[in-house]
Short mmCIF file of C-alpha atoms in Angstrom, two decimals:
data_model
loop_
_atom_site.label_atom_id
_atom_site.label_comp_id
_atom_site.label_asym_id
_atom_site.label_seq_id
_atom_site.Cartn_x
_atom_site.Cartn_y
_atom_site.Cartn_z
CA MET X 15 63.88 -189.66 -132.84
CA ARG X 16 65.92 -189.72 -135.97
CA ALA X 17 69.41 -188.48 -135.36
CA ILE X 18 70.33 -186.48 -138.42
CA LYS X 19 73.83 -185.16 -138.67
CA GLN X 20 74.53 -181.50 -139.25
CA PRO X 21 75.21 -180.73 -142.91
CA ARG X 22 78.84 -179.92 -143.61
CA GLY X 23 79.79 -176.27 -143.34
CA PHE X 24 76.48 -175.27 -141.72
CA SER X 25 78.13 -173.38 -138.86
CA VAL X 26 80.17 -171.18 -141.19
CA LEU X 27 77.26 -170.65 -143.54
CA LEU X 28 75.04 -169.59 -140.65
CA ILE X 29 77.51 -167.00 -139.42
CA VAL X 30 78.06 -165.62 -142.91
CA ALA X 31 74.29 -165.37 -143.42
CA LEU X 32 73.81 -163.64 -140.10
CA CYS X 33 76.44 -161.05 -141.03
CA ILE X 34 74.61 -160.05 -144.23
CA PRO X 35 71.82 -157.83 -142.81
CA PRO X 36 74.08 -155.71 -140.57
CA ALA X 37 76.69 -155.50 -143.33
CA LEU X 38 74.01 -154.23 -145.73
CA ALA X 39 72.74 -151.79 -143.12
CA ILE X 40 76.17 -150.37 -142.35
CA THR X 41 77.42 -150.07 -145.93
CA GLY X 42 74.05 -148.83 -147.19
CA LEU X 43 73.74 -146.19 -144.48
CA ALA X 44 77.35 -145.07 -144.84
CA SER X 45 76.95 -144.71 -148.58
CA ASP X 46 73.61 -142.87 -148.27
CA ILE X 47 74.83 -140.46 -145.61
CA LEU X 48 78.30 -139.83 -146.97
CA GLY X 49 77.78 -140.40 -150.68
CA GLY X 50 74.20 -139.27 -151.20
CA THR X 51 73.03 -142.61 -152.64
CA ARG X 52 69.48 -143.83 -151.98
CA TYR X 53 69.88 -147.48 -150.95
CA PHE X 54 67.63 -146.74 -147.99
CA GLY X 55 65.49 -144.26 -149.91
CA SER X 56 65.07 -140.57 -149.23
CA ASN X 57 65.24 -140.77 -145.43
CA PRO X 58 68.06 -143.28 -144.93
CA ILE X 59 68.51 -142.76 -141.19
CA LYS X 60 64.87 -143.59 -140.41
CA GLU X 61 64.77 -146.42 -142.94
CA GLY X 62 68.09 -147.90 -141.78
CA GLU X 63 66.97 -147.70 -138.17
CA HIS X 64 63.71 -149.49 -139.01
CA PHE X 65 65.53 -152.05 -141.15
CA LEU X 66 67.71 -152.99 -138.18
CA GLY X 67 64.68 -153.09 -135.87
CA ARG X 68 62.75 -155.41 -138.16
CA TRP X 69 65.80 -157.69 -138.51
CA THR X 70 66.15 -157.84 -134.72
CA LEU X 71 62.55 -159.06 -134.47
CA ARG X 72 63.09 -161.59 -137.25
CA LEU X 73 66.12 -162.99 -135.49
CA LEU X 74 64.29 -163.20 -132.17
CA VAL X 75 61.57 -165.19 -133.94
CA VAL X 76 64.21 -167.46 -135.51
CA THR X 77 65.87 -168.00 -132.12
CA LEU X 78 62.53 -169.00 -130.63
CA ALA X 79 61.78 -171.23 -133.62
CA VAL X 80 64.91 -173.37 -133.16
CA THR X 81 63.49 -175.60 -130.44
CA PRO X 82 60.12 -176.32 -132.13
CA LEU X 83 61.96 -176.97 -135.40
CA ARG X 84 64.32 -179.37 -133.65
CA GLN X 85 61.42 -181.18 -132.01
CA LEU X 86 59.50 -181.42 -135.30
CA THR X 87 62.40 -182.61 -137.43
CA GLY X 88 64.65 -184.36 -134.99
CA TRP X 89 67.58 -182.21 -136.12
CA ASN X 90 69.06 -182.01 -132.67
CA TRP X 91 72.23 -180.44 -133.94
CA LEU X 92 70.25 -177.19 -134.38
CA ALA X 93 70.23 -176.69 -130.60
CA LYS X 94 73.83 -175.53 -130.38
CA HIS X 95 73.20 -172.75 -132.92
CA ARG X 96 70.44 -171.16 -130.92
CA ARG X 97 73.00 -169.29 -128.87
CA THR X 98 74.76 -167.96 -131.98
CA ILE X 99 71.49 -166.67 -133.43
CA GLY X 100 70.50 -165.15 -130.08
CA LEU X 101 73.83 -163.34 -129.80
CA PHE X 102 73.44 -161.96 -133.30
CA ALA X 103 69.93 -160.79 -132.34
CA PHE X 104 71.54 -158.78 -129.56
CA GLY X 105 74.06 -157.40 -132.05
CA TYR X 106 71.26 -156.29 -134.39
CA LEU X 107 69.40 -154.73 -131.46
CA THR X 108 72.51 -152.81 -130.42
CA LEU X 109 72.95 -151.48 -133.95
CA HIS X 110 69.26 -150.52 -134.01
CA TRP X 111 69.81 -148.58 -130.78
CA ILE X 112 72.96 -146.93 -132.12
CA ALA X 113 71.07 -145.85 -135.24
CA TYR X 114 68.35 -144.39 -133.00
CA ALA X 115 70.55 -142.63 -130.46
CA PHE X 116 73.47 -141.50 -132.62
CA LEU X 117 71.99 -140.98 -136.09
CA ASP X 118 68.31 -140.26 -135.46
CA VAL X 119 68.20 -138.34 -132.17
CA GLN X 120 71.90 -137.40 -132.60
CA LEU X 121 72.58 -137.62 -128.87
CA ASP X 122 70.29 -134.73 -128.05
CA TRP X 123 70.06 -135.43 -124.32
CA THR X 124 66.81 -133.56 -123.71
CA ASP X 125 65.18 -135.58 -126.50
CA LEU X 126 66.66 -138.87 -125.29
CA LYS X 127 65.51 -138.18 -121.77
CA LYS X 128 62.01 -137.18 -122.88
CA ASP X 129 61.79 -140.23 -125.11
CA LEU X 130 62.82 -142.53 -122.31
CA LEU X 131 60.55 -141.07 -119.65
CA LYS X 132 57.48 -140.08 -121.61
CA ARG X 133 57.21 -142.46 -124.52
CA PRO X 134 56.05 -145.97 -123.72
CA TYR X 135 57.27 -147.52 -126.97
CA ILE X 136 60.77 -146.18 -126.34
CA TYR X 137 61.06 -147.47 -122.81
CA LEU X 138 59.58 -150.83 -123.77
CA GLY X 139 62.25 -151.11 -126.46
CA MET X 140 64.98 -150.01 -124.07
CA THR X 141 63.74 -152.49 -121.46
CA ALA X 142 64.04 -155.27 -124.02
CA LEU X 143 67.61 -154.17 -124.76
CA VAL X 144 68.55 -154.10 -121.07
CA LEU X 145 66.91 -157.48 -120.43
CA MET X 146 69.08 -159.01 -123.14
CA ILE X 147 72.29 -158.08 -121.36
CA PRO X 148 72.13 -160.83 -118.68
CA LEU X 149 71.42 -163.35 -121.43
CA VAL X 150 74.50 -162.24 -123.35
CA VAL X 151 76.67 -162.27 -120.24
CA THR X 152 75.60 -165.82 -119.36
CA SER X 153 76.03 -167.20 -122.85
CA THR X 154 79.51 -168.64 -122.28
CA LYS X 155 80.00 -172.38 -121.77
CA ALA X 156 81.37 -171.73 -118.26
CA MET X 157 78.26 -169.77 -117.26
CA ILE X 158 75.96 -172.44 -118.66
CA ARG X 159 77.74 -175.04 -116.52
CA ARG X 160 77.72 -172.80 -113.46
CA LEU X 161 74.04 -171.87 -113.65
CA GLY X 162 72.83 -175.40 -114.33
CA ARG X 163 69.02 -175.58 -114.34
CA ASN X 164 68.77 -171.86 -113.65
CA TRP X 165 70.35 -171.12 -117.00
CA ALA X 166 67.28 -172.36 -118.89
CA ARG X 167 65.03 -170.47 -116.48
CA LEU X 168 66.94 -167.23 -116.96
CA HIS X 169 66.94 -167.61 -120.72
CA ARG X 170 63.15 -167.83 -120.80
CA LEU X 171 63.47 -164.03 -120.52
CA LEU X 172 63.78 -164.17 -124.27
CA TYR X 173 60.01 -164.74 -124.48
CA VAL X 174 59.44 -161.49 -122.59
CA ILE X 175 62.00 -159.69 -124.75
CA ALA X 176 60.33 -160.82 -127.97
CA ILE X 177 56.89 -159.75 -126.72
CA LEU X 178 58.26 -156.34 -125.69
CA GLY X 179 59.83 -156.03 -129.13
CA VAL X 180 56.56 -156.64 -130.94
CA ILE X 181 54.65 -154.24 -128.67
CA HIS X 182 57.38 -151.63 -129.25
CA TYR X 183 56.96 -152.07 -133.01
CA ALA X 184 53.15 -151.94 -132.88
CA MET X 185 53.23 -148.72 -130.85
CA ALA X 186 55.82 -147.10 -133.08
CA VAL X 187 53.95 -147.44 -136.38
CA LYS X 188 51.58 -144.66 -137.31
CA LYS X 189 48.60 -146.60 -138.55
CA ASP X 190 49.25 -149.75 -140.56
CA LEU X 191 49.52 -152.64 -138.08
CA THR X 192 49.95 -155.38 -140.70
CA ASP X 193 53.65 -155.95 -140.01
CA PRO X 194 53.58 -155.88 -136.19
CA LEU X 195 50.56 -158.20 -136.23
CA THR X 196 52.45 -160.64 -138.47
CA TYR X 197 55.22 -160.83 -135.86
CA ALA X 198 52.64 -161.19 -133.10
CA LEU X 199 51.08 -164.10 -134.99
CA MET X 200 54.45 -165.84 -135.44
CA LEU X 201 55.22 -165.43 -131.74
CA SER X 202 51.80 -166.81 -130.75
CA LEU X 203 52.39 -169.88 -132.93
CA LEU X 204 55.77 -170.48 -131.30
CA PHE X 205 54.41 -169.96 -127.79
CA GLY X 206 51.34 -172.10 -128.59
CA TRP X 207 53.63 -174.95 -129.63
CA ARG X 208 55.52 -174.78 -126.34
CA LEU X 209 52.38 -174.50 -124.24
CA SER X 210 50.78 -177.51 -125.87
CA ARG X 211 53.96 -179.56 -125.32
CA TRP X 212 54.21 -178.52 -121.69
CA SER X 213 50.57 -179.32 -120.97
CA ARG X 214 50.92 -182.70 -122.74
CA LYS X 215 54.04 -183.43 -120.69
CA ALA X 216 52.23 -182.38 -117.50
CA THR X 217 49.24 -184.66 -118.17
CA THR X 218 51.46 -187.63 -119.07
CA ALA X 219 53.47 -187.03 -115.93
CA ALA X 220 50.28 -186.86 -113.85
CA ARG X 221 49.00 -190.08 -115.40
CA THR X 222 52.32 -191.83 -114.79
CA VAL X 223 52.30 -190.79 -111.17
CA GLY X 224 48.69 -191.83 -110.68
CA SER X 225 48.93 -195.24 -112.40
CA PRO X 226 49.43 -198.24 -110.09
CA VAL X 227 52.47 -199.86 -111.64
CA MET M 6 66.15 -138.78 -168.93
CA LEU M 7 65.66 -135.06 -169.32
CA ILE M 8 67.75 -132.19 -170.48
CA ARG M 9 68.77 -130.07 -167.56
CA PRO M 10 69.26 -126.40 -168.36
CA ALA M 11 72.03 -124.48 -166.71
CA ALA M 12 70.91 -122.39 -163.77
CA ASP M 13 71.38 -119.09 -165.59
CA ILE M 14 68.96 -119.85 -168.41
CA ARG M 15 65.68 -118.05 -167.97
CA SER M 16 62.57 -120.23 -168.11
CA SER M 17 61.43 -118.37 -171.24
CA GLU M 18 64.45 -119.71 -173.11
CA LEU M 19 63.74 -123.31 -172.25
CA THR M 20 62.46 -125.77 -174.80
CA PRO M 21 58.73 -126.24 -174.29
CA GLU M 22 58.05 -129.67 -172.86
CA ALA M 23 56.04 -130.84 -175.89
CA ALA M 24 58.79 -129.97 -178.37
CA TYR M 25 61.27 -131.50 -176.08
CA TRP M 26 59.42 -134.81 -175.87
CA ASN M 27 59.23 -134.92 -179.64
CA ARG M 28 62.96 -134.56 -179.81
CA ARG M 29 63.38 -137.25 -177.22
CA ASP M 30 61.11 -139.60 -179.18
CA TRP M 31 63.11 -138.88 -182.28
CA LEU M 32 66.36 -139.55 -180.50
CA ALA M 33 65.05 -142.79 -179.07
CA ALA M 34 63.97 -143.82 -182.56
CA ALA M 35 67.39 -142.90 -183.88
CA GLY M 36 69.03 -145.79 -182.13
CA GLY M 37 68.58 -146.13 -178.40
CA ALA M 38 68.89 -143.70 -175.59
CA PHE M 39 72.56 -144.22 -174.94
CA ALA M 40 73.73 -143.88 -178.53
CA ALA M 41 71.56 -140.80 -178.85
CA SER M 42 73.01 -139.17 -175.80
CA ALA M 43 76.49 -139.75 -177.13
CA LEU M 44 75.51 -137.73 -180.21
CA VAL M 45 73.94 -134.88 -178.27
CA PRO M 46 76.12 -133.32 -175.57
CA GLY M 47 73.09 -131.89 -173.75
CA SER M 48 71.58 -135.30 -173.33
CA LEU M 49 74.86 -136.68 -172.16
CA ARG M 50 75.01 -134.05 -169.49
CA ALA M 51 71.44 -134.86 -168.47
CA LEU M 52 72.34 -138.53 -168.25
CA ALA M 53 75.25 -137.74 -165.98
CA GLN M 54 73.12 -135.55 -163.75
CA GLY M 55 70.29 -138.03 -163.44
CA GLY M 56 67.99 -136.02 -165.70
CA SER M 57 65.89 -134.22 -163.13
CA PRO M 58 64.00 -130.99 -163.70
CA VAL M 59 65.33 -127.80 -162.20
CA ALA M 60 63.47 -126.00 -159.44
CA GLN M 61 61.93 -122.71 -160.50
CA GLY M 62 59.81 -120.13 -158.76
CA THR M 63 59.66 -117.41 -156.17
CA PRO M 64 60.96 -118.38 -152.72
CA TYR M 65 58.41 -117.91 -149.94
CA GLY M 66 59.74 -117.83 -146.41
CA LEU M 67 62.90 -119.78 -147.18
CA GLN M 68 65.53 -119.74 -144.45
CA PRO M 69 69.30 -119.54 -144.86
CA GLY M 70 70.52 -122.87 -146.22
CA ASP M 71 67.13 -123.88 -147.65
CA LYS M 72 67.61 -125.48 -151.05
CA PRO M 73 64.91 -127.19 -153.09
CA THR M 74 64.72 -130.89 -152.20
CA PRO M 75 65.72 -133.03 -155.19
CA TRP M 76 62.95 -134.14 -157.55
CA GLU M 77 63.71 -137.80 -156.77
CA ASP M 78 62.88 -137.26 -153.09
CA VAL M 79 59.88 -135.00 -153.68
CA THR M 80 58.36 -137.60 -155.99
CA GLY M 81 59.74 -140.74 -154.33
CA TYR M 82 59.08 -140.20 -150.62
CA ASN M 83 55.40 -139.62 -150.07
CA ASN M 84 52.69 -140.14 -147.49
CA PHE M 85 49.62 -140.87 -149.59
CA TYR M 86 47.83 -143.78 -147.93
CA GLU M 87 45.38 -144.03 -150.82
CA PHE M 88 48.33 -145.65 -152.60
CA GLY M 89 49.82 -147.65 -149.71
CA THR M 90 51.29 -146.86 -146.32
CA GLY M 91 55.00 -147.19 -147.23
CA LYS M 92 56.85 -144.03 -148.24
CA GLU M 93 57.80 -145.52 -151.60
CA ASP M 94 54.45 -147.21 -152.24
CA PRO M 95 52.68 -144.21 -153.82
CA ALA M 96 55.31 -143.76 -156.55
CA GLU M 97 54.84 -147.42 -157.46
CA LEU M 98 51.12 -148.01 -156.88
CA ALA M 99 49.96 -144.72 -158.43
CA LYS M 100 51.70 -145.38 -161.74
CA GLY M 101 48.50 -146.49 -163.49
CA PHE M 102 46.29 -143.78 -162.00
CA ASN M 103 44.76 -141.52 -164.63
CA PRO M 104 43.79 -138.11 -163.21
CA LYS M 105 42.04 -137.03 -166.40
CA PRO M 106 39.28 -136.04 -166.76
CA TRP M 107 38.82 -134.54 -163.29
CA THR M 108 35.83 -132.77 -161.82
CA VAL M 109 35.87 -130.54 -158.76
CA LYS M 110 32.64 -129.79 -156.97
CA VAL M 111 32.40 -126.49 -155.10
CA ASP M 112 29.27 -126.13 -152.97
CA GLY M 113 27.88 -125.56 -149.51
CA LEU M 114 27.50 -122.00 -148.23
CA VAL M 115 28.34 -120.28 -151.52
CA LYS M 116 26.33 -118.23 -153.97
CA LYS M 117 27.81 -119.96 -157.00
CA ALA M 118 27.92 -123.70 -156.42
CA ALA M 119 29.16 -125.64 -159.43
CA ASP M 120 30.89 -128.70 -160.80
CA TYR M 121 34.00 -127.72 -162.72
CA GLN M 122 36.22 -129.50 -165.15
CA LEU M 123 39.69 -129.06 -163.69
CA GLU M 124 40.86 -126.96 -166.65
CA ASP M 125 37.96 -124.52 -166.26
CA PHE M 126 38.51 -124.43 -162.51
CA ILE M 127 42.13 -123.32 -162.89
CA LYS M 128 41.95 -121.26 -166.08
CA PRO M 129 40.72 -117.91 -164.67
CA SER M 130 43.78 -117.70 -162.39
CA LYS M 131 47.39 -117.23 -163.23
CA LEU M 132 49.54 -120.24 -162.38
CA GLU M 133 52.42 -119.29 -160.10
CA ASP M 134 55.63 -121.09 -159.23
CA ARG M 135 56.30 -120.79 -155.50
CA ILE M 136 59.00 -122.46 -153.47
CA TYR M 137 57.66 -123.42 -150.03
CA ARG M 138 58.95 -125.16 -146.94
CA HIS M 139 57.12 -128.38 -146.15
CA ARG M 140 57.11 -129.97 -142.68
CA CYS M 141 55.64 -133.42 -142.10
CA VAL M 142 54.16 -134.27 -138.70
CA GLU M 143 56.64 -137.19 -138.67
CA ALA M 144 59.49 -134.69 -138.14
CA TRP M 145 60.96 -134.65 -141.63
CA SER M 146 60.88 -131.72 -144.01
CA MET M 147 61.46 -130.69 -147.60
CA VAL M 148 61.64 -127.53 -149.71
CA ILE M 149 59.26 -127.88 -152.65
CA PRO M 150 58.81 -125.81 -155.82
CA TRP M 151 55.05 -125.95 -156.28
CA ARG M 152 53.02 -124.65 -159.21
CA GLY M 153 49.49 -123.58 -158.43
CA ILE M 154 46.99 -120.86 -157.66
CA PRO M 155 45.95 -119.23 -154.40
CA LEU M 156 42.98 -121.08 -152.91
CA ALA M 157 41.48 -117.64 -152.21
CA ASP M 158 41.01 -117.14 -155.99
CA VAL M 159 38.60 -120.01 -156.41
CA LEU M 160 36.85 -119.34 -153.11
CA LYS M 161 36.20 -115.72 -154.05
CA ARG M 162 34.79 -116.83 -157.39
CA ALA M 163 32.35 -119.13 -155.59
CA GLU M 164 31.24 -116.18 -153.39
CA PRO M 165 30.97 -117.62 -149.86
CA THR M 166 27.86 -116.47 -147.97
CA SER M 167 28.17 -114.67 -144.65
CA GLN M 168 27.45 -117.94 -142.79
CA ALA M 169 30.50 -119.68 -144.26
CA LYS M 170 33.15 -120.09 -141.55
CA PHE M 171 35.16 -123.13 -142.64
CA VAL M 172 36.19 -124.98 -145.78
CA GLU M 173 36.00 -128.75 -146.04
CA PHE M 174 38.01 -130.72 -148.61
CA THR M 175 37.51 -134.30 -149.78
CA THR M 176 39.85 -136.61 -151.68
CA LEU M 177 38.59 -138.89 -154.44
CA PHE M 178 37.14 -142.15 -153.14
CA ASP M 179 37.56 -144.91 -155.71
CA PRO M 180 39.19 -148.10 -154.37
CA ARG M 181 39.54 -149.52 -157.88
CA ARG M 182 41.79 -146.61 -158.84
CA MET M 183 43.28 -146.03 -155.38
CA PRO M 184 44.29 -149.49 -154.18
CA GLY M 185 45.26 -148.29 -150.69
CA GLN M 186 41.60 -147.54 -149.99
CA ALA M 187 40.94 -151.29 -149.89
CA LEU M 188 42.76 -151.30 -146.54
CA ARG M 189 40.83 -149.49 -143.83
CA VAL M 190 43.82 -147.78 -142.24
CA LEU M 191 41.84 -144.53 -142.36
CA ASP M 192 38.13 -143.86 -142.68
CA TRP M 193 37.92 -143.12 -146.41
CA PRO M 194 37.53 -140.78 -148.13
CA TYR M 195 40.25 -138.56 -146.70
CA VAL M 196 38.81 -135.27 -145.47
CA GLU M 197 40.48 -132.08 -144.30
CA GLY M 198 39.43 -128.62 -143.29
CA LEU M 199 40.59 -125.04 -142.79
CA ARG M 200 39.09 -122.04 -141.09
CA LEU M 201 37.89 -119.57 -143.72
CA ASP M 202 40.60 -117.02 -142.88
CA GLU M 203 43.27 -119.73 -143.20
CA ALA M 204 41.79 -120.83 -146.51
CA MET M 205 41.74 -117.22 -147.78
CA HIS M 206 45.32 -116.56 -146.67
CA PRO M 207 47.51 -115.60 -149.64
CA LEU M 208 50.03 -118.36 -148.77
CA THR M 209 47.43 -121.15 -149.03
CA LEU M 210 48.05 -122.75 -152.39
CA LEU M 211 46.02 -125.08 -154.58
CA ALA M 212 48.80 -126.90 -156.38
CA THR M 213 48.53 -128.45 -159.80
CA GLY M 214 52.22 -128.98 -160.33
CA VAL M 215 55.65 -129.39 -158.86
CA TYR M 216 59.04 -128.58 -160.38
CA GLY M 217 57.23 -126.83 -163.23
CA ARG M 218 55.42 -129.99 -164.30
CA ASP M 219 51.95 -131.36 -163.72
CA LEU M 220 51.69 -133.08 -160.34
CA PRO M 221 52.90 -136.66 -160.48
CA ASN M 222 50.16 -139.04 -159.28
CA GLN M 223 52.02 -139.82 -156.06
CA ASN M 224 52.05 -136.11 -155.14
CA GLY M 225 48.26 -135.80 -155.29
CA ALA M 226 47.45 -135.34 -158.97
CA PRO M 227 45.79 -133.44 -160.36
CA LEU M 228 44.92 -130.98 -157.60
CA ARG M 229 46.11 -130.72 -154.02
CA LEU M 230 46.40 -128.23 -151.23
CA HIS M 231 49.60 -126.88 -149.72
CA VAL M 232 49.43 -124.96 -146.46
CA PRO M 233 53.08 -124.31 -145.65
CA TRP M 234 52.69 -123.40 -141.95
CA LYS M 235 50.79 -126.58 -141.11
CA TYR M 236 51.87 -130.21 -140.88
CA GLY M 237 51.80 -131.96 -144.23
CA PHE M 238 48.71 -134.07 -143.60
CA LYS M 239 46.59 -130.87 -143.74
CA SER M 240 47.62 -130.51 -147.38
CA ILE M 241 45.04 -132.89 -148.79
CA LYS M 242 45.69 -134.55 -152.15
CA SER M 243 43.60 -135.39 -155.24
CA ILE M 244 40.74 -133.07 -154.24
CA VAL M 245 37.29 -133.67 -155.73
CA HIS M 246 35.12 -131.62 -153.41
CA ILE M 247 35.44 -128.21 -151.73
CA ARG M 248 32.56 -127.33 -149.45
CA LEU M 249 31.98 -124.14 -147.47
CA VAL M 250 30.43 -124.87 -144.08
CA ASP M 251 29.55 -123.11 -140.83
CA LYS M 252 30.96 -125.70 -138.42
CA GLN M 253 34.52 -126.90 -137.95
CA PRO M 254 34.91 -129.80 -140.38
CA ARG M 255 36.32 -133.12 -139.29
CA ASN M 256 39.72 -134.17 -140.59
CA SER M 257 40.88 -137.73 -141.20
CA TRP M 258 43.90 -137.91 -138.89
CA GLN M 259 42.06 -136.26 -136.03
CA LEU M 260 39.22 -138.76 -136.47
CA SER M 261 41.73 -141.57 -136.42
CA SER M 262 43.82 -140.53 -133.36
CA PRO M 263 42.37 -137.42 -131.70
CA ASN M 264 45.03 -137.31 -128.98
CA GLU M 265 47.82 -137.18 -131.56
CA TYR M 266 46.42 -135.02 -134.36
CA GLY M 267 44.29 -131.94 -134.06
CA PHE M 268 42.30 -129.71 -136.41
CA TYR M 269 44.76 -126.82 -136.53
CA SER M 270 47.99 -128.84 -136.81
CA ASN M 271 50.12 -125.72 -137.05
CA VAL M 272 53.83 -126.50 -137.05
CA ASN M 273 54.90 -125.82 -133.46
CA PRO M 274 58.27 -126.84 -132.00
CA GLU M 275 56.94 -126.38 -128.47
CA VAL M 276 54.07 -128.85 -128.67
CA ASP M 277 55.32 -132.40 -129.04
CA HIS M 278 53.54 -135.26 -130.71
CA PRO M 279 52.78 -137.75 -127.92
CA ARG M 280 55.29 -140.18 -129.42
CA TRP M 281 58.04 -137.88 -130.61
CA SER M 282 59.50 -134.43 -130.24
CA GLN M 283 58.53 -131.71 -132.71
CA ALA M 284 61.40 -129.46 -131.62
CA SER M 285 63.62 -130.53 -134.49
CA GLU M 286 63.31 -132.12 -137.89
CA ARG M 287 65.34 -133.95 -140.47
CA ARG M 288 65.54 -132.18 -143.80
CA ILE M 289 65.45 -134.88 -146.44
CA GLY M 290 68.95 -135.14 -147.88
CA GLU M 291 70.70 -133.73 -144.80
CA PHE M 292 72.38 -135.51 -141.90
CA ALA M 293 72.20 -133.06 -139.00
CA ARG M 294 68.79 -132.27 -137.59
CA ARG M 295 67.44 -128.74 -137.97
CA LYS M 296 65.49 -126.80 -135.39
CA THR M 297 61.81 -126.67 -136.25
CA LEU M 298 60.51 -123.11 -136.61
CA MET M 299 57.24 -121.77 -135.23
CA PHE M 300 54.62 -121.96 -137.99
CA ASN M 301 57.36 -123.60 -140.05
CA GLY M 302 59.03 -120.21 -140.56
CA TYR M 303 55.85 -118.37 -141.65
CA ALA M 304 55.06 -116.82 -138.24
CA ASP M 305 55.32 -113.23 -139.55
CA GLN M 306 52.61 -113.91 -142.10
CA VAL M 307 50.24 -116.16 -140.15
CA ALA M 308 50.73 -115.86 -136.37
CA SER M 309 48.17 -113.03 -136.08
CA MET M 310 45.39 -115.44 -137.12
CA TYR M 311 45.94 -117.36 -133.88
CA SER M 312 46.54 -114.55 -131.41
CA GLY M 313 44.85 -115.24 -128.09
CA MET M 314 44.48 -118.96 -128.86
CA ASP M 315 46.02 -121.60 -126.62
CA LEU M 316 48.12 -123.46 -129.19
CA ARG M 317 48.76 -126.26 -126.73
CA LYS M 318 45.05 -127.01 -126.61
CA ASN M 319 44.42 -126.20 -130.25
CA TYR M 320 47.18 -128.43 -131.59
#
């Protein structure tokens, strides 16, 4: 594989870029709620909450796209940024939850409880949030070293989290499934890529074992 | 940009819209909107205030703290899937829609079935400005100054027969003019229905305008229903057909998800939507949630129509 070096300043640029959506969400919402502007339209709390939810999904897709992209292009330096993007995805998800619990439901405990117990799309979303916590906790260099092979296994949870996220989105929309289906399609492409690589690896391995060398 | 009168000016003292537009055209011709507004203090004030029309009309059932929702929100935040499923889609995608000429067919179990030109349909009644509360099934609400006529007026003129028990309404179906109908998110055309006593209720309004102006396209031009004690989707837009029938008509959202949307769809804080609570609502423009009121605050006027009914079953 070609070993292409990371372009200069990429790490900084990536972090700056990843800060833009939450910065827009926070300033836009603050201005709409406190100053009566309409950056997020007429119903800024709902719109801001959805904006953060959609960005969480986008970032999960990007996190899952890093490995296929690396394999396709040979840009192996991308690998070390996967963790950064994943951590930001958790940040977006936390903001999405804060917008839901604090601004939308406004900490009405009966409503929160009802939502959590009776509404599948809410508990699927909450499950995804909870499942991300062990991934965040084990994202330090020390934990990666300590967990060894199990680290990769544990972090495959991200596939489950992304699927839960898309189902949560599909169940939350009233009627128009275009957007959730677009995310579902992107996820299937990314999973399809991995599956085909694994099965190819498995068959090559089987052939190697079986061949009388 | 519009001239906004002070609140204490009576509507009879206002410049008629036609004269006013002439003046605006003249001002624009006289050297650009900004220069013109610098010359005319009134225009300058309008520019500073965003140039929105002022709410007018008789309040119906308004609660303490209810203020008309700003024009920008009333005309910029709409559920009108015929023009797209996003809240801001209708304002954009309905720009080119021409609601003139418009024909309304009234038929079914009536003695006087007819096709009317919209003007002739409205003319016999006196247009009224009424400020109503509006509650969407999605748990947001507005206060809207409608202009319209009681639906009962036109129904009485059509003379329903004794078999007529319900009224069925149909929205225009024309995918070339309503681009959202190309997407089959609902089974087009949109249909709605009311029981005859609900339709004849003096609060049930056939609206032709909002904020003292003709309905903007995104609000259901040129003719829509507003039933203030029911969730917003009952208030069907761009009506072309009113039919008196003897059986309960089908309605689009019930057809689409019968476990989530019913025929009656009366605002009821005690019966939740399967996916969210209906106990409270967000008033557009406000931060704190408000408690949702039974029949959206119109219980005194309408509750008797449903006495003895299980509102949990008849949601």
